[in-house]
mmCIF file with all atom_site columns, N, CA and C in Angstrom:
data_model
loop_
_atom_site.group_PDB
_atom_site.id
_atom_site.type_symbol
_atom_site.label_atom_id
_atom_site.label_alt_id
_atom_site.label_comp_id
_atom_site.label_asym_id
_atom_site.label_entity_id
_atom_site.label_seq_id
_atom_site.pdbx_PDB_ins_code
_atom_site.Cartn_x
_atom_site.Cartn_y
_atom_site.Cartn_z
_atom_site.occupancy
_atom_site.B_iso_or_equiv
_atom_site.pdbx_formal_charge
_atom_site.auth_seq_id
_atom_site.auth_comp_id
_atom_site.auth_asym_id
_atom_site.auth_atom_id
_atom_site.pdbx_PDB_model_num
ATOM 1   N N  . MET A 1 1  ? -12.002 -4.736  -1.346  1.00 0.00 ? 7  MET A N  1
ATOM 2   C CA . MET A 1 1  ? -11.744 -3.157  -1.164  1.00 0.00 ? 7  MET A CA 1
ATOM 3   C C  . MET A 1 1  ? -11.757 -2.243  -2.215  1.00 0.00 ? 7  MET A C  1
ATOM 4   N N  . GLY A 1 2  ? -12.689 -1.343  -2.502  1.00 0.00 ? 8  GLY A N  1
ATOM 5   C CA . GLY A 1 2  ? -12.666 -0.397  -3.374  1.00 0.00 ? 8  GLY A CA 1
ATOM 6   C C  . GLY A 1 2  ? -12.104 0.831   -3.139  1.00 0.00 ? 8  GLY A C  1
ATOM 7   N N  . THR A 1 3  ? -11.474 1.552   -4.267  1.00 0.00 ? 9  THR A N  1
ATOM 8   C CA . THR A 1 3  ? -10.801 2.760   -4.149  1.00 0.00 ? 9  THR A CA 1
ATOM 9   C C  . THR A 1 3  ? -10.873 3.436   -5.195  1.00 0.00 ? 9  THR A C  1
ATOM 10  N N  . LYS A 1 4  ? -11.223 4.893   -5.349  1.00 0.00 ? 10 LYS A N  1
ATOM 11  C CA . LYS A 1 4  ? -11.187 5.354   -6.576  1.00 0.00 ? 10 LYS A CA 1
ATOM 12  C C  . LYS A 1 4  ? -10.200 6.682   -6.594  1.00 0.00 ? 10 LYS A C  1
ATOM 13  N N  . MET A 1 5  ? -9.305  6.467   -5.447  1.00 0.00 ? 11 MET A N  1
ATOM 14  C CA . MET A 1 5  ? -8.408  7.581   -5.231  1.00 0.00 ? 11 MET A CA 1
ATOM 15  C C  . MET A 1 5  ? -7.039  7.211   -5.666  1.00 0.00 ? 11 MET A C  1
ATOM 16  N N  . LYS A 1 6  ? -6.071  8.045   -5.701  1.00 0.00 ? 12 LYS A N  1
ATOM 17  C CA . LYS A 1 6  ? -4.717  7.831   -6.347  1.00 0.00 ? 12 LYS A CA 1
ATOM 18  C C  . LYS A 1 6  ? -4.031  6.980   -4.944  1.00 0.00 ? 12 LYS A C  1
ATOM 19  N N  . ARG A 1 7  ? -3.882  5.854   -4.987  1.00 0.00 ? 13 ARG A N  1
ATOM 20  C CA . ARG A 1 7  ? -3.209  5.177   -3.875  1.00 0.00 ? 13 ARG A CA 1
ATOM 21  C C  . ARG A 1 7  ? -2.343  4.052   -4.513  1.00 0.00 ? 13 ARG A C  1
ATOM 22  N N  . LYS A 1 8  ? -1.626  3.640   -3.568  1.00 0.00 ? 14 LYS A N  1
ATOM 23  C CA . LYS A 1 8  ? -0.597  2.341   -3.495  1.00 0.00 ? 14 LYS A CA 1
ATOM 24  C C  . LYS A 1 8  ? -1.220  1.440   -2.543  1.00 0.00 ? 14 LYS A C  1
ATOM 25  N N  . MET A 1 9  ? -1.386  0.175   -2.811  1.00 0.00 ? 15 MET A N  1
ATOM 26  C CA . MET A 1 9  ? -1.707  -0.913  -1.496  1.00 0.00 ? 15 MET A CA 1
ATOM 27  C C  . MET A 1 9  ? -0.198  -1.601  -1.423  1.00 0.00 ? 15 MET A C  1
ATOM 28  N N  . TRP A 1 10 ? -0.385  -2.009  0.009   1.00 0.00 ? 16 TRP A N  1
ATOM 29  C CA . TRP A 1 10 ? 1.011   -2.608  0.434   1.00 0.00 ? 16 TRP A CA 1
ATOM 30  C C  . TRP A 1 10 ? 0.713   -3.855  1.093   1.00 0.00 ? 16 TRP A C  1
ATOM 31  N N  . LEU A 1 11 ? 1.357   -4.948  0.832   1.00 0.00 ? 17 LEU A N  1
ATOM 32  C CA . LEU A 1 11 ? 1.310   -6.155  1.730   1.00 0.00 ? 17 LEU A CA 1
ATOM 33  C C  . LEU A 1 11 ? 2.690   -5.856  2.561   1.00 0.00 ? 17 LEU A C  1
ATOM 34  N N  . ALA A 1 12 ? 2.412   -5.861  3.971   1.00 0.00 ? 18 ALA A N  1
ATOM 35  C CA . ALA A 1 12 ? 3.660   -5.605  4.760   1.00 0.00 ? 18 ALA A CA 1
ATOM 36  C C  . ALA A 1 12 ? 3.895   -6.531  6.050   1.00 0.00 ? 18 ALA A C  1
ATOM 37  N N  . LEU A 1 13 ? 4.677   -6.714  6.489   1.00 0.00 ? 19 LEU A N  1
ATOM 38  C CA . LEU A 1 13 ? 5.007   -7.475  7.878   1.00 0.00 ? 19 LEU A CA 1
ATOM 39  C C  . LEU A 1 13 ? 5.210   -6.133  9.016   1.00 0.00 ? 19 LEU A C  1
ATOM 40  N N  . ASP A 1 14 ? 4.178   -6.431  9.937   1.00 0.00 ? 20 ASP A N  1
ATOM 41  C CA . ASP A 1 14 ? 4.321   -5.687  11.070  1.00 0.00 ? 20 ASP A CA 1
ATOM 42  C C  . ASP A 1 14 ? 5.286   -6.262  11.868  1.00 0.00 ? 20 ASP A C  1
ATOM 43  N N  . LYS A 1 15 ? 6.579   -5.568  12.392  1.00 0.00 ? 21 LYS A N  1
ATOM 44  C CA . LYS A 1 15 ? 7.526   -6.261  13.090  1.00 0.00 ? 21 LYS A CA 1
ATOM 45  C C  . LYS A 1 15 ? 6.997   -6.290  14.580  1.00 0.00 ? 21 LYS A C  1
ATOM 46  N N  . GLU A 1 16 ? 6.206   -5.647  15.121  1.00 0.00 ? 22 GLU A N  1
ATOM 47  C CA . GLU A 1 16 ? 5.766   -5.763  16.542  1.00 0.00 ? 22 GLU A CA 1
ATOM 48  C C  . GLU A 1 16 ? 4.888   -6.943  16.392  1.00 0.00 ? 22 GLU A C  1
ATOM 49  N N  . THR A 1 17 ? 3.928   -7.315  15.664  1.00 0.00 ? 23 THR A N  1
ATOM 50  C CA . THR A 1 17 ? 3.023   -8.369  16.059  1.00 0.00 ? 23 THR A CA 1
ATOM 51  C C  . THR A 1 17 ? 3.340   -9.475  15.094  1.00 0.00 ? 23 THR A C  1
ATOM 52  N N  . LYS A 1 18 ? 4.371   -9.414  14.212  1.00 0.00 ? 24 LYS A N  1
ATOM 53  C CA . LYS A 1 18 ? 4.731   -10.453 13.474  1.00 0.00 ? 24 LYS A CA 1
ATOM 54  C C  . LYS A 1 18 ? 3.766   -11.050 12.455  1.00 0.00 ? 24 LYS A C  1
ATOM 55  N N  . LYS A 1 19 ? 2.611   -10.142 12.288  1.00 0.00 ? 25 LYS A N  1
ATOM 56  C CA . LYS A 1 19 ? 1.641   -10.579 11.261  1.00 0.00 ? 25 LYS A CA 1
ATOM 57  C C  . LYS A 1 19 ? 1.692   -9.777  10.035  1.00 0.00 ? 25 LYS A C  1
ATOM 58  N N  . LEU A 1 20 ? 1.009   -10.275 8.985   1.00 0.00 ? 26 LEU A N  1
ATOM 59  C CA . LEU A 1 20 ? 0.824   -9.545  7.631   1.00 0.00 ? 26 LEU A CA 1
ATOM 60  C C  . LEU A 1 20 ? -0.215  -8.692  7.737   1.00 0.00 ? 26 LEU A C  1
ATOM 61  N N  . ARG A 1 21 ? -0.028  -7.403  7.187   1.00 0.00 ? 27 ARG A N  1
ATOM 62  C CA . ARG A 1 21 ? -1.217  -6.376  7.184   1.00 0.00 ? 27 ARG A CA 1
ATOM 63  C C  . ARG A 1 21 ? -1.170  -5.796  5.691   1.00 0.00 ? 27 ARG A C  1
ATOM 64  N N  . VAL A 1 22 ? -2.292  -5.383  5.514   1.00 0.00 ? 28 VAL A N  1
ATOM 65  C CA . VAL A 1 22 ? -2.638  -4.741  4.273   1.00 0.00 ? 28 VAL A CA 1
ATOM 66  C C  . VAL A 1 22 ? -2.899  -3.511  4.595   1.00 0.00 ? 28 VAL A C  1
ATOM 67  N N  . GLU A 1 23 ? -1.965  -2.416  3.831   1.00 0.00 ? 29 GLU A N  1
ATOM 68  C CA . GLU A 1 23 ? -2.209  -1.049  4.257   1.00 0.00 ? 29 GLU A CA 1
ATOM 69  C C  . GLU A 1 23 ? -2.257  -0.268  2.784   1.00 0.00 ? 29 GLU A C  1
ATOM 70  N N  . THR A 1 24 ? -2.705  1.231   2.792   1.00 0.00 ? 30 THR A N  1
ATOM 71  C CA . THR A 1 24 ? -2.875  1.755   1.575   1.00 0.00 ? 30 THR A CA 1
ATOM 72  C C  . THR A 1 24 ? -2.138  3.206   2.077   1.00 0.00 ? 30 THR A C  1
ATOM 73  N N  . THR A 1 25 ? -1.458  3.864   0.933   1.00 0.00 ? 31 THR A N  1
ATOM 74  C CA . THR A 1 25 ? -0.829  5.063   0.952   1.00 0.00 ? 31 THR A CA 1
ATOM 75  C C  . THR A 1 25 ? -1.354  5.977   -0.076  1.00 0.00 ? 31 THR A C  1
ATOM 76  N N  . ALA A 1 26 ? -1.664  7.222   0.322   1.00 0.00 ? 32 ALA A N  1
ATOM 77  C CA . ALA A 1 26 ? -1.958  8.176   -0.748  1.00 0.00 ? 32 ALA A CA 1
ATOM 78  C C  . ALA A 1 26 ? -0.949  8.692   -1.750  1.00 0.00 ? 32 ALA A C  1
ATOM 79  N N  . ASN A 1 27 ? -1.233  8.902   -2.935  1.00 0.00 ? 33 ASN A N  1
ATOM 80  C CA . ASN A 1 27 ? -0.390  9.647   -3.781  1.00 0.00 ? 33 ASN A CA 1
ATOM 81  C C  . ASN A 1 27 ? 1.067   9.343   -3.842  1.00 0.00 ? 33 ASN A C  1
ATOM 82  N N  . GLN A 1 28 ? 0.968   7.980   -4.116  1.00 0.00 ? 34 GLN A N  1
ATOM 83  C CA . GLN A 1 28 ? 2.270   7.213   -4.023  1.00 0.00 ? 34 GLN A CA 1
ATOM 84  C C  . GLN A 1 28 ? 3.454   7.661   -2.943  1.00 0.00 ? 34 GLN A C  1
ATOM 85  N N  . ASP A 1 29 ? 2.831   7.898   -1.818  1.00 0.00 ? 35 ASP A N  1
ATOM 86  C CA . ASP A 1 29 ? 3.743   7.836   -0.698  1.00 0.00 ? 35 ASP A CA 1
ATOM 87  C C  . ASP A 1 29 ? 4.342   6.619   -0.270  1.00 0.00 ? 35 ASP A C  1
ATOM 88  N N  . PRO A 1 30 ? 5.500   6.432   0.186   1.00 0.00 ? 36 PRO A N  1
ATOM 89  C CA . PRO A 1 30 ? 6.150   5.092   0.794   1.00 0.00 ? 36 PRO A CA 1
ATOM 90  C C  . PRO A 1 30 ? 5.432   4.738   1.767   1.00 0.00 ? 36 PRO A C  1
ATOM 91  N N  . LEU A 1 31 ? 5.462   3.519   2.219   1.00 0.00 ? 37 LEU A N  1
ATOM 92  C CA . LEU A 1 31 ? 4.912   2.923   3.455   1.00 0.00 ? 37 LEU A CA 1
ATOM 93  C C  . LEU A 1 31 ? 5.529   3.488   4.595   1.00 0.00 ? 37 LEU A C  1
ATOM 94  N N  . VAL A 1 32 ? 6.631   3.886   4.650   1.00 0.00 ? 38 VAL A N  1
ATOM 95  C CA . VAL A 1 32 ? 7.317   4.562   5.907   1.00 0.00 ? 38 VAL A CA 1
ATOM 96  C C  . VAL A 1 32 ? 6.447   5.617   6.406   1.00 0.00 ? 38 VAL A C  1
ATOM 97  N N  . THR A 1 33 ? 5.741   6.327   5.541   1.00 0.00 ? 39 THR A N  1
ATOM 98  C CA . THR A 1 33 ? 4.612   7.494   6.114   1.00 0.00 ? 39 THR A CA 1
ATOM 99  C C  . THR A 1 33 ? 3.604   6.646   6.939   1.00 0.00 ? 39 THR A C  1
ATOM 100 N N  . LYS A 1 34 ? 3.421   5.562   7.017   1.00 0.00 ? 40 LYS A N  1
ATOM 101 C CA . LYS A 1 34 ? 2.421   4.776   8.196   1.00 0.00 ? 40 LYS A CA 1
ATOM 102 C C  . LYS A 1 34 ? 3.156   4.301   9.381   1.00 0.00 ? 40 LYS A C  1
ATOM 103 N N  . GLY A 1 35 ? 4.704   4.722   9.379   1.00 0.00 ? 41 GLY A N  1
ATOM 104 C CA . GLY A 1 35 ? 5.415   4.274   10.533  1.00 0.00 ? 41 GLY A CA 1
ATOM 105 C C  . GLY A 1 35 ? 6.356   3.256   10.386  1.00 0.00 ? 41 GLY A C  1
ATOM 106 N N  . ALA A 1 36 ? 7.375   3.288   11.126  1.00 0.00 ? 42 ALA A N  1
ATOM 107 C CA . ALA A 1 36 ? 8.515   2.623   10.838  1.00 0.00 ? 42 ALA A CA 1
ATOM 108 C C  . ALA A 1 36 ? 8.435   0.929   11.280  1.00 0.00 ? 42 ALA A C  1
ATOM 109 N N  . ASN A 1 37 ? 7.238   0.553   11.717  1.00 0.00 ? 43 ASN A N  1
ATOM 110 C CA . ASN A 1 37 ? 7.077   -0.778  12.289  1.00 0.00 ? 43 ASN A CA 1
ATOM 111 C C  . ASN A 1 37 ? 6.557   -1.781  11.012  1.00 0.00 ? 43 ASN A C  1
ATOM 112 N N  . PHE A 1 38 ? 6.650   -1.220  9.920   1.00 0.00 ? 44 PHE A N  1
ATOM 113 C CA . PHE A 1 38 ? 6.405   -2.192  8.827   1.00 0.00 ? 44 PHE A CA 1
ATOM 114 C C  . PHE A 1 38 ? 7.385   -2.292  7.712   1.00 0.00 ? 44 PHE A C  1
ATOM 115 N N  . ILE A 1 39 ? 7.631   -3.704  7.373   1.00 0.00 ? 45 ILE A N  1
ATOM 116 C CA . ILE A 1 39 ? 8.464   -4.078  6.212   1.00 0.00 ? 45 ILE A CA 1
ATOM 117 C C  . ILE A 1 39 ? 7.870   -4.385  4.944   1.00 0.00 ? 45 ILE A C  1
ATOM 118 N N  . PRO A 1 40 ? 8.032   -3.376  3.996   1.00 0.00 ? 46 PRO A N  1
ATOM 119 C CA . PRO A 1 40 ? 7.170   -3.714  2.760   1.00 0.00 ? 46 PRO A CA 1
ATOM 120 C C  . PRO A 1 40 ? 7.526   -5.057  1.961   1.00 0.00 ? 46 PRO A C  1
ATOM 121 N N  . LEU A 1 41 ? 6.685   -5.823  1.674   1.00 0.00 ? 47 LEU A N  1
ATOM 122 C CA . LEU A 1 41 ? 6.896   -7.046  0.833   1.00 0.00 ? 47 LEU A CA 1
ATOM 123 C C  . LEU A 1 41 ? 6.226   -6.829  -0.253  1.00 0.00 ? 47 LEU A C  1
ATOM 124 N N  . LEU A 1 42 ? 5.314   -6.174  -0.557  1.00 0.00 ? 48 LEU A N  1
ATOM 125 C CA . LEU A 1 42 ? 4.669   -6.086  -1.974  1.00 0.00 ? 48 LEU A CA 1
ATOM 126 C C  . LEU A 1 42 ? 4.012   -4.783  -2.173  1.00 0.00 ? 48 LEU A C  1
ATOM 127 N N  . GLY A 1 43 ? 4.278   -3.874  -3.236  1.00 0.00 ? 49 GLY A N  1
ATOM 128 C CA . GLY A 1 43 ? 3.517   -2.754  -3.169  1.00 0.00 ? 49 GLY A CA 1
ATOM 129 C C  . GLY A 1 43 ? 2.701   -2.909  -4.785  1.00 0.00 ? 49 GLY A C  1
ATOM 130 N N  . ILE A 1 44 ? 1.539   -2.343  -4.794  1.00 0.00 ? 50 ILE A N  1
ATOM 131 C CA . ILE A 1 44 ? 0.703   -2.498  -5.887  1.00 0.00 ? 50 ILE A CA 1
ATOM 132 C C  . ILE A 1 44 ? 0.144   -1.148  -6.194  1.00 0.00 ? 50 ILE A C  1
ATOM 133 N N  . ASP A 1 45 ? 0.280   -0.759  -7.339  1.00 0.00 ? 51 ASP A N  1
ATOM 134 C CA . ASP A 1 45 ? -0.269  0.666   -7.975  1.00 0.00 ? 51 ASP A CA 1
ATOM 135 C C  . ASP A 1 45 ? -1.787  0.459   -8.215  1.00 0.00 ? 51 ASP A C  1
ATOM 136 N N  . VAL A 1 46 ? -2.659  1.114   -7.574  1.00 0.00 ? 52 VAL A N  1
ATOM 137 C CA . VAL A 1 46 ? -4.066  1.007   -7.750  1.00 0.00 ? 52 VAL A CA 1
ATOM 138 C C  . VAL A 1 46 ? -4.465  2.415   -8.240  1.00 0.00 ? 52 VAL A C  1
ATOM 139 N N  . TRP A 1 47 ? -3.727  3.256   -8.876  1.00 0.00 ? 53 TRP A N  1
ATOM 140 C CA . TRP A 1 47 ? -4.199  4.447   -9.261  1.00 0.00 ? 53 TRP A CA 1
ATOM 141 C C  . TRP A 1 47 ? -5.151  4.072   -10.605 1.00 0.00 ? 53 TRP A C  1
ATOM 142 N N  . GLU A 1 48 ? -5.807  4.896   -11.054 1.00 0.00 ? 54 GLU A N  1
ATOM 143 C CA . GLU A 1 48 ? -6.544  4.613   -12.187 1.00 0.00 ? 54 GLU A CA 1
ATOM 144 C C  . GLU A 1 48 ? -5.926  4.299   -13.271 1.00 0.00 ? 54 GLU A C  1
ATOM 145 N N  . HIS A 1 49 ? -4.834  4.935   -13.749 1.00 0.00 ? 55 HIS A N  1
ATOM 146 C CA . HIS A 1 49 ? -4.110  4.667   -14.897 1.00 0.00 ? 55 HIS A CA 1
ATOM 147 C C  . HIS A 1 49 ? -3.351  3.168   -15.079 1.00 0.00 ? 55 HIS A C  1
ATOM 148 N N  . ALA A 1 50 ? -3.477  2.834   -13.808 1.00 0.00 ? 56 ALA A N  1
ATOM 149 C CA . ALA A 1 50 ? -2.672  1.222   -13.868 1.00 0.00 ? 56 ALA A CA 1
ATOM 150 C C  . ALA A 1 50 ? -3.811  0.235   -14.268 1.00 0.00 ? 56 ALA A C  1
ATOM 151 N N  . TYR A 1 51 ? -4.866  0.425   -14.497 1.00 0.00 ? 57 TYR A N  1
ATOM 152 C CA . TYR A 1 51 ? -5.874  -0.774  -14.729 1.00 0.00 ? 57 TYR A CA 1
ATOM 153 C C  . TYR A 1 51 ? -7.011  -0.346  -15.655 1.00 0.00 ? 57 TYR A C  1
ATOM 154 N N  . TYR A 1 52 ? -7.187  1.165   -15.892 1.00 0.00 ? 58 TYR A N  1
ATOM 155 C CA . TYR A 1 52 ? -8.278  1.635   -17.031 1.00 0.00 ? 58 TYR A CA 1
ATOM 156 C C  . TYR A 1 52 ? -7.622  1.333   -18.451 1.00 0.00 ? 58 TYR A C  1
ATOM 157 N N  . LEU A 1 53 ? -8.281  0.872   -19.351 1.00 0.00 ? 59 LEU A N  1
ATOM 158 C CA . LEU A 1 53 ? -7.872  0.653   -20.862 1.00 0.00 ? 59 LEU A CA 1
ATOM 159 C C  . LEU A 1 53 ? -8.010  2.111   -21.256 1.00 0.00 ? 59 LEU A C  1
ATOM 160 N N  . GLN A 1 54 ? -7.188  2.466   -22.226 1.00 0.00 ? 60 GLN A N  1
ATOM 161 C CA . GLN A 1 54 ? -7.149  3.635   -22.687 1.00 0.00 ? 60 GLN A CA 1
ATOM 162 C C  . GLN A 1 54 ? -8.204  3.826   -23.729 1.00 0.00 ? 60 GLN A C  1
#
């Protein structure tokens, strides 16, 4: 998955389906903005500053 925007990627557990999901949120928004059904397990910063060399 490629992204050039300011985002966070989340590995989350969907409480309804009991399955793992990968979700993205914009501008450092928390996962709760996607709904209350997700339990965040891992959040990864994929903003450009997180991986571009100076």
